[in-house]
Structures are given as C-alpha cells and as structure tokens.
CSV table of C-alpha atoms in Angstrom, one decimal:
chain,number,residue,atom,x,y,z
A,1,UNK,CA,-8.2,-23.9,-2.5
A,2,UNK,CA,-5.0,-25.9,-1.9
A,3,UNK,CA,-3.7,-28.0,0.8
A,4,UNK,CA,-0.4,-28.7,0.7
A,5,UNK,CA,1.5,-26.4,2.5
A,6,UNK,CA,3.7,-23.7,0.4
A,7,UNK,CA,7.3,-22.5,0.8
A,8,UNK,CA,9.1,-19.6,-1.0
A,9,UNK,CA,10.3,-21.9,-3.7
A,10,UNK,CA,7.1,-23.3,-4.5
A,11,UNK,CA,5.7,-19.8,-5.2
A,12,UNK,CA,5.8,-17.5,-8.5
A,13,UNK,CA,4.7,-14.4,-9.9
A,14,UNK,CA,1.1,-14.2,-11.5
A,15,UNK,CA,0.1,-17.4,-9.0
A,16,UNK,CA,-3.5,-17.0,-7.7
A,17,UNK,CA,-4.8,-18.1,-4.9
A,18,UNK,CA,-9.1,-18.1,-4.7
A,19,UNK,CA,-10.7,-18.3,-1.0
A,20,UNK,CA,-14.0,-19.6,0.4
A,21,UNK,CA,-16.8,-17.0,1.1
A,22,UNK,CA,-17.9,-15.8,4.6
A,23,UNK,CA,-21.4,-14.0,4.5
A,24,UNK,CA,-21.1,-10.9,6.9
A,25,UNK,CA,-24.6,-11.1,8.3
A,26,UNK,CA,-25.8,-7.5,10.6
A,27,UNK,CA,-25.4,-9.3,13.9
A,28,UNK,CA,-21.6,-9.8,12.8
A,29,UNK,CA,-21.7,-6.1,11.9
A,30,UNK,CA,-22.7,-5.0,15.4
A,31,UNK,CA,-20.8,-7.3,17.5
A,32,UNK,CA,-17.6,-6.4,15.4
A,33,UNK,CA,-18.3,-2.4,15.9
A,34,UNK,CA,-19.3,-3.0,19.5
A,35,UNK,CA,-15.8,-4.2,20.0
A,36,UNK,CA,-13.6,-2.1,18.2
A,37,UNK,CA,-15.2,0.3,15.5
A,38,UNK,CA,-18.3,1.8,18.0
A,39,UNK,CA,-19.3,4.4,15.2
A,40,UNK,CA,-23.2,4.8,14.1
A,41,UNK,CA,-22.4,4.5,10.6
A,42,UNK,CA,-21.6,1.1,12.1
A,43,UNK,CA,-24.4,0.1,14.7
A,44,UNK,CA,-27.7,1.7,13.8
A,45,UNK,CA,-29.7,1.6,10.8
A,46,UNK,CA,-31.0,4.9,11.0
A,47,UNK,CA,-27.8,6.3,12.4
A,48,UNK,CA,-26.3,5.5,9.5
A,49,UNK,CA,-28.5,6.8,6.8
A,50,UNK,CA,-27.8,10.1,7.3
A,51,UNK,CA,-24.1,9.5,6.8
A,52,UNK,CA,-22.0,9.3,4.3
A,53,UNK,CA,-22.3,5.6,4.2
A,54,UNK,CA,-26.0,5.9,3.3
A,55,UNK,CA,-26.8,2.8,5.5
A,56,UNK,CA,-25.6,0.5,7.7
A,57,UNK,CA,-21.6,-0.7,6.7
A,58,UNK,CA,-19.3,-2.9,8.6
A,59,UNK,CA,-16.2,-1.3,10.0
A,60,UNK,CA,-13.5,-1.6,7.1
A,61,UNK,CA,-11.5,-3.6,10.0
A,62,UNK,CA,-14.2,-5.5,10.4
A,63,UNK,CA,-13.7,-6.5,6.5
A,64,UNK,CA,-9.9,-6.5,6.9
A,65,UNK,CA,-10.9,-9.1,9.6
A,66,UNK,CA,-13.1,-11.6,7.8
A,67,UNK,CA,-10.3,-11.1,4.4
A,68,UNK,CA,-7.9,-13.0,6.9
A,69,UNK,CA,-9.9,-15.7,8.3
A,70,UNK,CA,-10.7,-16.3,4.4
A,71,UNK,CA,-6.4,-15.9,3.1
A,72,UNK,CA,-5.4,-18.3,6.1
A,73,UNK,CA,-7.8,-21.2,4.7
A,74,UNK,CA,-6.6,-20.7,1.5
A,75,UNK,CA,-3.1,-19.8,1.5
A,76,UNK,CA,-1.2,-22.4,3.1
A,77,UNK,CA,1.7,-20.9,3.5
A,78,UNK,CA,4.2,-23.5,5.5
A,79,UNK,CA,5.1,-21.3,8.1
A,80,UNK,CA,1.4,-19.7,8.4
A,81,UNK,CA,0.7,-16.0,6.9
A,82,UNK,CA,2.9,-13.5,8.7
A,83,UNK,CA,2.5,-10.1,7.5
A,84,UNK,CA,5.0,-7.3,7.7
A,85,UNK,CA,2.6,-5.1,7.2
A,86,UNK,CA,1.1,-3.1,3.9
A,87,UNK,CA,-1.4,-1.1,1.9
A,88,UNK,CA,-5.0,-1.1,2.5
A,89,UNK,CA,-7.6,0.9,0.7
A,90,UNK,CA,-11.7,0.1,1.1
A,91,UNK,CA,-13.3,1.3,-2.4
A,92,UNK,CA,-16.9,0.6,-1.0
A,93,UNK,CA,-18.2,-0.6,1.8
A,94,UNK,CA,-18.9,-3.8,3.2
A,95,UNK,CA,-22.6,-4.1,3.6
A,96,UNK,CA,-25.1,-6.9,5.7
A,97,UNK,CA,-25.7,-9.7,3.8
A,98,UNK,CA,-22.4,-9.2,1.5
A,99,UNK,CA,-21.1,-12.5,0.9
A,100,UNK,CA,-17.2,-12.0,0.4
A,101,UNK,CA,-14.1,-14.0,-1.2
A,102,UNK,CA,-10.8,-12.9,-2.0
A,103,UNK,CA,-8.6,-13.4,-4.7
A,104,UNK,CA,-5.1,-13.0,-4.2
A,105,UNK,CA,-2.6,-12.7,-6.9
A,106,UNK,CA,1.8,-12.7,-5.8
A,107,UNK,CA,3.3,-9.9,-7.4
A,108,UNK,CA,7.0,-10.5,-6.2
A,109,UNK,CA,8.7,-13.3,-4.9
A,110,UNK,CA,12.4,-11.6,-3.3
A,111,UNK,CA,14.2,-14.2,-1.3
A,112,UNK,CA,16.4,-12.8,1.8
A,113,UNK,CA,19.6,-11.9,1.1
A,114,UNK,CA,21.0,-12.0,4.6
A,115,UNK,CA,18.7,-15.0,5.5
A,116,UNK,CA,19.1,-18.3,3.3
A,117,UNK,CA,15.7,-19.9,5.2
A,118,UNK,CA,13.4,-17.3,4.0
A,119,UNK,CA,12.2,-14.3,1.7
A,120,UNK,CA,9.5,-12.1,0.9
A,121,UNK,CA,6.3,-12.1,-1.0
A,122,UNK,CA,4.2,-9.6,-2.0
A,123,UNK,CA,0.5,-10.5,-2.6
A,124,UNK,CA,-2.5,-8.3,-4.1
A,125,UNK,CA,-5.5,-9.6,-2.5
A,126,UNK,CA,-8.7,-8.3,-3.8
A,127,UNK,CA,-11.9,-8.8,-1.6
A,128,UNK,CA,-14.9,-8.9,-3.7
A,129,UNK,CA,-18.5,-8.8,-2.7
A,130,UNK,CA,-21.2,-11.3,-4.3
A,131,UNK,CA,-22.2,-8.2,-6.8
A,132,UNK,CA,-18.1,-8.9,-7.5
A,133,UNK,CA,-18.0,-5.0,-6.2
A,134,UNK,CA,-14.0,-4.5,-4.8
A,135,UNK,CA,-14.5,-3.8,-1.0
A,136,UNK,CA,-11.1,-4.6,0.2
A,137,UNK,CA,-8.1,-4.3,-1.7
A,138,UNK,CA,-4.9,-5.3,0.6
A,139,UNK,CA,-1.0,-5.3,-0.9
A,140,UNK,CA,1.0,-7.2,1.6
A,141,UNK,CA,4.8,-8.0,2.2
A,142,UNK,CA,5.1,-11.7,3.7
A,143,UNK,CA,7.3,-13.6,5.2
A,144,UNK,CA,7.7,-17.1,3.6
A,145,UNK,CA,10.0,-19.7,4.7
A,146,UNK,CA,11.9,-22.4,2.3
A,147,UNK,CA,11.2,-25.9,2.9
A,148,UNK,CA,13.5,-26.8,6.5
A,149,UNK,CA,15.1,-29.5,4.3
A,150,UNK,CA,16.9,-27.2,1.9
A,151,UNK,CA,18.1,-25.0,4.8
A,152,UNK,CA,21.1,-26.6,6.0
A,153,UNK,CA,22.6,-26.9,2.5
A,154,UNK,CA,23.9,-23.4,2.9
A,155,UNK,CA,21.3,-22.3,0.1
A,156,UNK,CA,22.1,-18.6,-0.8
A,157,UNK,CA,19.2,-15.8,0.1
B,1,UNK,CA,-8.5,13.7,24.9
B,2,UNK,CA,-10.7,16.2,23.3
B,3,UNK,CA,-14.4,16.0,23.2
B,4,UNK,CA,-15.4,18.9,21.2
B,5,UNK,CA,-16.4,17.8,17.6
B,6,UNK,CA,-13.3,18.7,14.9
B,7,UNK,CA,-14.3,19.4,11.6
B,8,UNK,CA,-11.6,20.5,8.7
B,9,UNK,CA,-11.2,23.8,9.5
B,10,UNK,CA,-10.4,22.8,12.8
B,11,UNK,CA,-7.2,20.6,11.8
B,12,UNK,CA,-3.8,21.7,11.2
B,13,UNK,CA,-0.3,19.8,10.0
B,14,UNK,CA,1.1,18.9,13.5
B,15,UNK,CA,-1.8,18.6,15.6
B,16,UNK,CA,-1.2,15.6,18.2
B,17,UNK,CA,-4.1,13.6,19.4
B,18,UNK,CA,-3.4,11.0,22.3
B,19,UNK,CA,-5.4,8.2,23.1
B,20,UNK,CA,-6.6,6.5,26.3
B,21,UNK,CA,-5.3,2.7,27.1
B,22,UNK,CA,-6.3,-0.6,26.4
B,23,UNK,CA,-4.8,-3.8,27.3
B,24,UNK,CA,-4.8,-7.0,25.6
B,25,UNK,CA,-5.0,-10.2,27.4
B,26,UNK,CA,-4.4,-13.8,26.3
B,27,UNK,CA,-8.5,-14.2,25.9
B,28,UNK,CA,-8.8,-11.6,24.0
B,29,UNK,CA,-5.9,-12.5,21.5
B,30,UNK,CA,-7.1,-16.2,21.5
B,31,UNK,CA,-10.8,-14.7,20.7
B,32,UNK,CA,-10.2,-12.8,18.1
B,33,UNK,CA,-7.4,-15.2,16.6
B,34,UNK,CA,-10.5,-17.8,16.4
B,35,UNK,CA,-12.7,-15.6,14.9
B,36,UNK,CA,-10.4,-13.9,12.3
B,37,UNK,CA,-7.0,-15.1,12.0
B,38,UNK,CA,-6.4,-18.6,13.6
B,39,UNK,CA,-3.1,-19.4,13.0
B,40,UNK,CA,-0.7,-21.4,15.8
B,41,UNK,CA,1.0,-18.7,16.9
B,42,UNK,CA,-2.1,-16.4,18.1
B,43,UNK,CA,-3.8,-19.4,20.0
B,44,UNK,CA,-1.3,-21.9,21.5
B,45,UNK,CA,1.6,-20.8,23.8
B,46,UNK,CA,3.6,-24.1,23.0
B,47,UNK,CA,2.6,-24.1,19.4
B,48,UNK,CA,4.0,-20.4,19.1
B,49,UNK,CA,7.5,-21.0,20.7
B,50,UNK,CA,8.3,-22.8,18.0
B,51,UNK,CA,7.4,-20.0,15.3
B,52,UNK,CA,9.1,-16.7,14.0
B,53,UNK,CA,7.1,-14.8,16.7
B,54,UNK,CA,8.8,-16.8,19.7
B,55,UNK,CA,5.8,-16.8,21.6
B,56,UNK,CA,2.0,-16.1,21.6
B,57,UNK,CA,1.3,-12.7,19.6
B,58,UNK,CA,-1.6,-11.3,18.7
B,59,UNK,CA,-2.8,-11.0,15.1
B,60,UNK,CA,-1.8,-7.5,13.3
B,61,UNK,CA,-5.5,-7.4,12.7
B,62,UNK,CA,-6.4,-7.4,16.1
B,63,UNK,CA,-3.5,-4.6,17.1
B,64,UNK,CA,-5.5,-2.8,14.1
B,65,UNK,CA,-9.0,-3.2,15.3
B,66,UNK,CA,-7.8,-2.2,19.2
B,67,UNK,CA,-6.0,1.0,17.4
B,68,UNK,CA,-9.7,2.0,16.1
B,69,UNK,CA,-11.2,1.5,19.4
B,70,UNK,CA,-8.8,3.9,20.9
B,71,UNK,CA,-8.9,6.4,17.6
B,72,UNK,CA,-12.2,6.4,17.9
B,73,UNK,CA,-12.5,7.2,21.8
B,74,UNK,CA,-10.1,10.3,20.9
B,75,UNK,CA,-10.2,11.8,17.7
B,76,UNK,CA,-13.8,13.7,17.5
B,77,UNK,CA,-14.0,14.0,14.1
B,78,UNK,CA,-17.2,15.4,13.5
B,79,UNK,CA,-18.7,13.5,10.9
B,80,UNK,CA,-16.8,10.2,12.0
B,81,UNK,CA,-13.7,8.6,11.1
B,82,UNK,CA,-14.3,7.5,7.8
B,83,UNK,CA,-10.5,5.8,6.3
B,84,UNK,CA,-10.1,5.5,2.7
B,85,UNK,CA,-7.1,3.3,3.3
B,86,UNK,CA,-3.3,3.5,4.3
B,87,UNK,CA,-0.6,2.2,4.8
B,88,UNK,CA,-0.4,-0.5,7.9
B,89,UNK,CA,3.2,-2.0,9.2
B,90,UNK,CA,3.6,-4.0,12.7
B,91,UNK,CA,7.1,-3.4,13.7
B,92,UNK,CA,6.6,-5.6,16.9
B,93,UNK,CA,4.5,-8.3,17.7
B,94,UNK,CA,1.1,-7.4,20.2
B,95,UNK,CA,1.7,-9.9,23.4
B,96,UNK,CA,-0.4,-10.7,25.9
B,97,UNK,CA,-0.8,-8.1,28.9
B,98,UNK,CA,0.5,-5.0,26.4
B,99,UNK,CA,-1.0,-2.1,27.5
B,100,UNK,CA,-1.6,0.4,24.0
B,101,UNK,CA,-1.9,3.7,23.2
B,102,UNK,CA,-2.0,5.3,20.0
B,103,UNK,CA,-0.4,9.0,18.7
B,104,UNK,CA,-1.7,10.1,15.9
B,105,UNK,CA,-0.6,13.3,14.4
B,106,UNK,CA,-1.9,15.2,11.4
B,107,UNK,CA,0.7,15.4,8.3
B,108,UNK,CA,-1.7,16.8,5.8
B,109,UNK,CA,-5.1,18.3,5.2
B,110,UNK,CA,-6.4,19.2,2.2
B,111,UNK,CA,-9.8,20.5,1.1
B,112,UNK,CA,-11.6,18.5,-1.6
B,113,UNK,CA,-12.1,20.9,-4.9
B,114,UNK,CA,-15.2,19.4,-6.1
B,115,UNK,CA,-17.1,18.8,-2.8
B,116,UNK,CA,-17.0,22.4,-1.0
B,117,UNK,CA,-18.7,20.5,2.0
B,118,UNK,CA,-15.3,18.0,2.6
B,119,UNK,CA,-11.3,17.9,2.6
B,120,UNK,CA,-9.3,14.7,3.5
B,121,UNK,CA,-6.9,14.7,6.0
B,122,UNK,CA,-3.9,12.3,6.5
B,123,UNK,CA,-3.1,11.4,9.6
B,124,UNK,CA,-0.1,9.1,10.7
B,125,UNK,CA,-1.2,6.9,14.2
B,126,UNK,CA,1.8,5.3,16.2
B,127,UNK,CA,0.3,2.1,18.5
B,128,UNK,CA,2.9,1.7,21.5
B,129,UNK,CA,2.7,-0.6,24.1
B,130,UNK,CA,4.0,0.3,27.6
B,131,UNK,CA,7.3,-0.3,27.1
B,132,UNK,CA,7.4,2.4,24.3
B,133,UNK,CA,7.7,-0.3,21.1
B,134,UNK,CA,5.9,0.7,18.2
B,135,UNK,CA,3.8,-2.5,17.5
B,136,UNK,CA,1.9,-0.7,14.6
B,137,UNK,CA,2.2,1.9,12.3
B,138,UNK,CA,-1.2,3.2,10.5
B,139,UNK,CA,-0.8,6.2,7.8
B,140,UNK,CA,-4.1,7.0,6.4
B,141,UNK,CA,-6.7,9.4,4.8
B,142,UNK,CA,-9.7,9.8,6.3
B,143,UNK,CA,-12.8,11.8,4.8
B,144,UNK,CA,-13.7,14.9,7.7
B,145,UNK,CA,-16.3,17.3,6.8
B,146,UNK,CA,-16.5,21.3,7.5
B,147,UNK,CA,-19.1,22.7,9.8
B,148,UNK,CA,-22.6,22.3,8.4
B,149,UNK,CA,-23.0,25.8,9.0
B,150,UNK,CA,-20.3,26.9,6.7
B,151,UNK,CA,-21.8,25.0,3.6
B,152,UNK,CA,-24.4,26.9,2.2
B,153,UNK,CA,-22.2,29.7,1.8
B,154,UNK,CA,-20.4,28.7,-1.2
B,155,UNK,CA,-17.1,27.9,0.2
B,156,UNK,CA,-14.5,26.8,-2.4
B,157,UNK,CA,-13.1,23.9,-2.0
C-alpha cells in the first residue's frame, strides 16, 4: 500500500496497486441485502440452496461495495477515486467468510486534451477471494488530476 | 409494477419496466460513504465544495446498490435477478434529497444453447432523479430461467 498521494504524472501503464483484505462475514451479507439486494439467494441459507447460487452469496453490489472501501486505502489518488463509470462482471460469487483483496493494474494513462489539470486513467482491478478465486473483476475510467503546482504553467492536456 | 413472476418466455426486446421511488438523504449518503467508499466528498459538505463534485455527492456505489433495491421491487424475474456483469456509467452525481427511479428496458434475450432450462437477457436500466438527470446508466446480462414446467419437455435451447 502507498501513501503518498498520486497525480496523473506520477502514474504509468503496467503500475499495480495491491489492497488490504476485508473478511465479508454472514452478518455483513444480510445487513447489505437487507438494504439494497433483498433477494433469498442473499438472506437465507436455505433459500438459497435451491438456487442457482447453491448457498448463501453476497449481493455482487455488496462485493462492488467492499472492492471500494479496499481501492480508496490503497490508491491514493490526489484528488480521491472518482469514477466515470465502467465494466463490471462477477465470475463467482462472493461467499461468508471470503476474505477479499484487490489488485489493480493501470492500463492507460490519456491526459485531457481540452483540460491541462487533468486526464484519464483506466485501471483493471481484480477482486480475489482467499482461495485467489476472481469474484470481481471491475475496468474503470478515472479522473486524475496533475499536481496544482504544474497547473498554472499552461501545461498542455 | 408487475407482480406476476417473468420467466424467458415471458420477455421481449422493448419491454419497459418502471420502478417505484426512493430518496436519498444526507445520512444515508454519509452511511454508506463510511462503510464503502469514504472519501471527502461523500461525507463532509465543506470538504466537498472544494472538489470536482462541487458539493456533497453520493458514491456511484451507493446510486448502484439503491438502483438494485428498486430493480428488485419491480422486475419479477422468476428465478431472481442474477447479473453477470455490465456496463455501469454515472453521468451525474447522486445528491442529497434526489428522489430515483430506474427504467429498465429489454434490448436482447437470448436462450442459452446448452442449458434448455435458461436464456440470458440484457437489459439496459436508466436511474433518474426527479429532475429527469440520468445519474446512472447500468447495461447488463442477467441469467432468467423458463418455466419449470416447460423443462422436462426437451426444449432446445
């Protein structure tokens, strides 16, 4: 994990940035479903058998959730992690218990043309069980920002 | 809103599904910002003037996990909505007191060839708030089953 906060110059393609681990424990599962995913694949043991998750599986928001909180303590982006949005695909699902990390690789650093103070990365981020199982695998566009200091030099986008 | 379970035989390019309301308040965004995504600008009014987002926004992952909530209260997919993955874009920031409302509308469906029992269907689901802005974007394949009944007659996929 790094500390010191990064800007669009400081960034390059094949970087990688490796998070913490959050355990998703069942309480976590419920609670999360409860609120926004209210599914039985997603709240009841023996709901869920009988589906085609085969047993209780946290909501793949729920997993899109926890991938966050685990890229904003480890990417520290200068400006914080603003997303433009991207693509999002769960290969398995996220199960009680599952301990996840996430490793995040930058595919493309683009800086704005019509904006000298800023640009756009693009980051694979790969959320990975402690079985190292893929559960989440999220390609995002970000917005980064160049160090302030550089900005008023008239630096081209 | 329907209430009758939908299964794939039951889905067709074009059909609409509206969903009921929710609104998002300032403890809900600062909540969910400090379980998932605590960055300045989704917990701190005076923090997030200062910011790209011009004031206090919700996290993308919260305007994604509200978007289920509603999806789920009004798409009866029989067996569930089960995503795969998508594609995920927030044109406009969440604030506090937006009222959403998601329209989702079918833009494919297509049986699966080796499961006889399944198809996939791909659904595009627009998030507005009450002043009409899309603040998300969610295009996505989700797994719906046929009728049980239908199954053990051999129908091709």
């Amino acid at each position: 994990m790094q500390s010191e906060p990064v800007y669009l110059e400081d960034l390059s393609v094949g970087d990688v940035f490796t998070s913490g681990t959050h355990e998703i424990d069942e309480p976590q599962i419920k609670a999360f479903a409860l609120a926004f995913d209210p599914q039985p694949f997603h709240l009841d043991h023996a709901a869920a058998a009988g589906t085609l998750f085969g047993g209780l599986a946290a909501s793949g928001w729920h997993t899109a959730a926890v991938t966050m909180r685990l890229l904003v303590a480890s990417i520290p982006v200068g400006n914080g992690i603003i997303g433009a949005g991207g693509e999002i695909s769960w290969p398995k699902p996220t199960r009680p218990g599952d301990v996840l990390r996430v490793t995040t690789t930058v595919l493309d650093v683009v800086p704005s043309r019509s904006r000298p103070d800023r640009g756009m990365a693009t980051m694979r981020s790969e959320t990975r069980n402690q079985r190292d199982d893929v559960v989440q695998i999220f390609t995002s566009k970000i917005v980064v920002f160049r160090r302030q200091a550089d900005v008023p030099g008239g630096i081209q986008g």
